[in-house]
Each structure stands twice: as C-alpha cells, then as structure tokens.
C-alpha cells in the first residue's frame, strides 16, 4: 500500500496587504488613463475635438456605440 503524505498540513500563508500609500499613485494613474480613454471615446468629436479630422472618432467609433454615446 502506498500512502501519500503532503509536506505541510498548515494553512497557506495569507497574502500581505498592500498599503494605501503604495497603491494610491497607481490608482490615480489608472483613473487618469480611464478618464483619457473616456474622453477619446465619448467626447473627441466636433467642438470638443483636440485632434483635427475624424481619425480618432472613426478609430473609436464602435466603442462609442458599444458604450451608448450619441453618435449619428
Ligand atoms: Zn456612430
């Protein structure tokens, strides 16, 4: 007969919590990137356009419709 033994019967160590002061800059950075993406998808058109022409609008056009922004 064979008997399987596991090396440790202890519970796995709990992951160390990430301090707020370490995650806050990344949270702000991620929030700014999301706002930038929201601008390009939702408002980069017409009077609020920063990039001349329709290139950005056409590039994110399907995203506009997916997220329900008014388009055409
Ligand atoms: Zn459209």
XYZ file of C-alpha atoms and ligand atoms in Angstrom:
73
model
C 0.000 0.000 0.000
C 1.131 3.446 -0.694
C 0.416 6.386 1.471
C 0.638 9.911 0.160
C 1.877 12.476 2.550
C 1.840 16.171 1.920
C 4.797 18.223 3.007
C 2.772 20.621 5.055
C -0.594 20.460 6.679
C -0.526 24.120 7.566
C -2.888 26.595 6.008
C -1.322 28.641 3.204
C 0.085 31.968 4.270
C -2.259 34.883 3.812
C -1.124 37.404 1.191
C 0.396 40.536 2.600
C -1.909 43.562 2.390
C -0.794 46.381 0.117
C -0.513 49.696 1.974
C -2.683 52.513 0.666
C 0.286 54.847 0.170
C 1.815 52.324 -2.258
C -1.313 51.703 -4.299
C -2.588 55.306 -4.377
C -0.274 56.594 -7.176
C -1.234 53.629 -9.373
C -4.912 54.176 -8.623
C -4.593 57.849 -9.633
C -2.647 56.895 -12.772
C -5.239 54.275 -13.720
C -8.050 56.747 -13.090
C -6.413 59.332 -15.343
C -5.916 56.740 -18.080
C -9.589 55.763 -17.806
C -10.654 59.422 -17.995
C -8.427 59.899 -21.049
C -9.959 56.846 -22.699
C -13.436 58.104 -21.787
C -12.624 61.462 -23.390
C -11.356 59.901 -26.609
C -14.300 57.526 -26.878
C -17.020 59.873 -25.719
C -16.084 63.471 -26.470
C -13.401 63.552 -29.178
C -15.770 64.946 -31.774
C -16.775 68.327 -33.116
C -16.256 71.311 -30.806
C -14.539 69.264 -28.080
C -12.111 67.650 -30.510
C -8.389 68.124 -29.819
C -7.172 66.179 -32.845
C -8.158 67.708 -36.190
C -10.011 65.473 -38.591
C -12.148 62.421 -37.962
C -9.352 59.882 -37.438
C -9.791 59.419 -33.664
C -13.560 59.402 -33.946
C -13.505 56.722 -36.622
C -10.963 54.713 -34.632
C -13.176 54.555 -31.520
C -16.489 54.590 -33.388
C -17.539 51.056 -32.444
C -16.681 51.793 -28.822
C -18.977 54.806 -28.888
C -21.874 52.655 -29.991
C -20.967 49.896 -27.546
C -20.982 52.322 -24.604
C -24.115 54.141 -25.746
C -22.659 57.558 -26.529
C -24.770 59.508 -29.017
C -23.138 59.472 -32.405
C -25.273 59.517 -35.527
Zn -21.784 56.106 -34.979
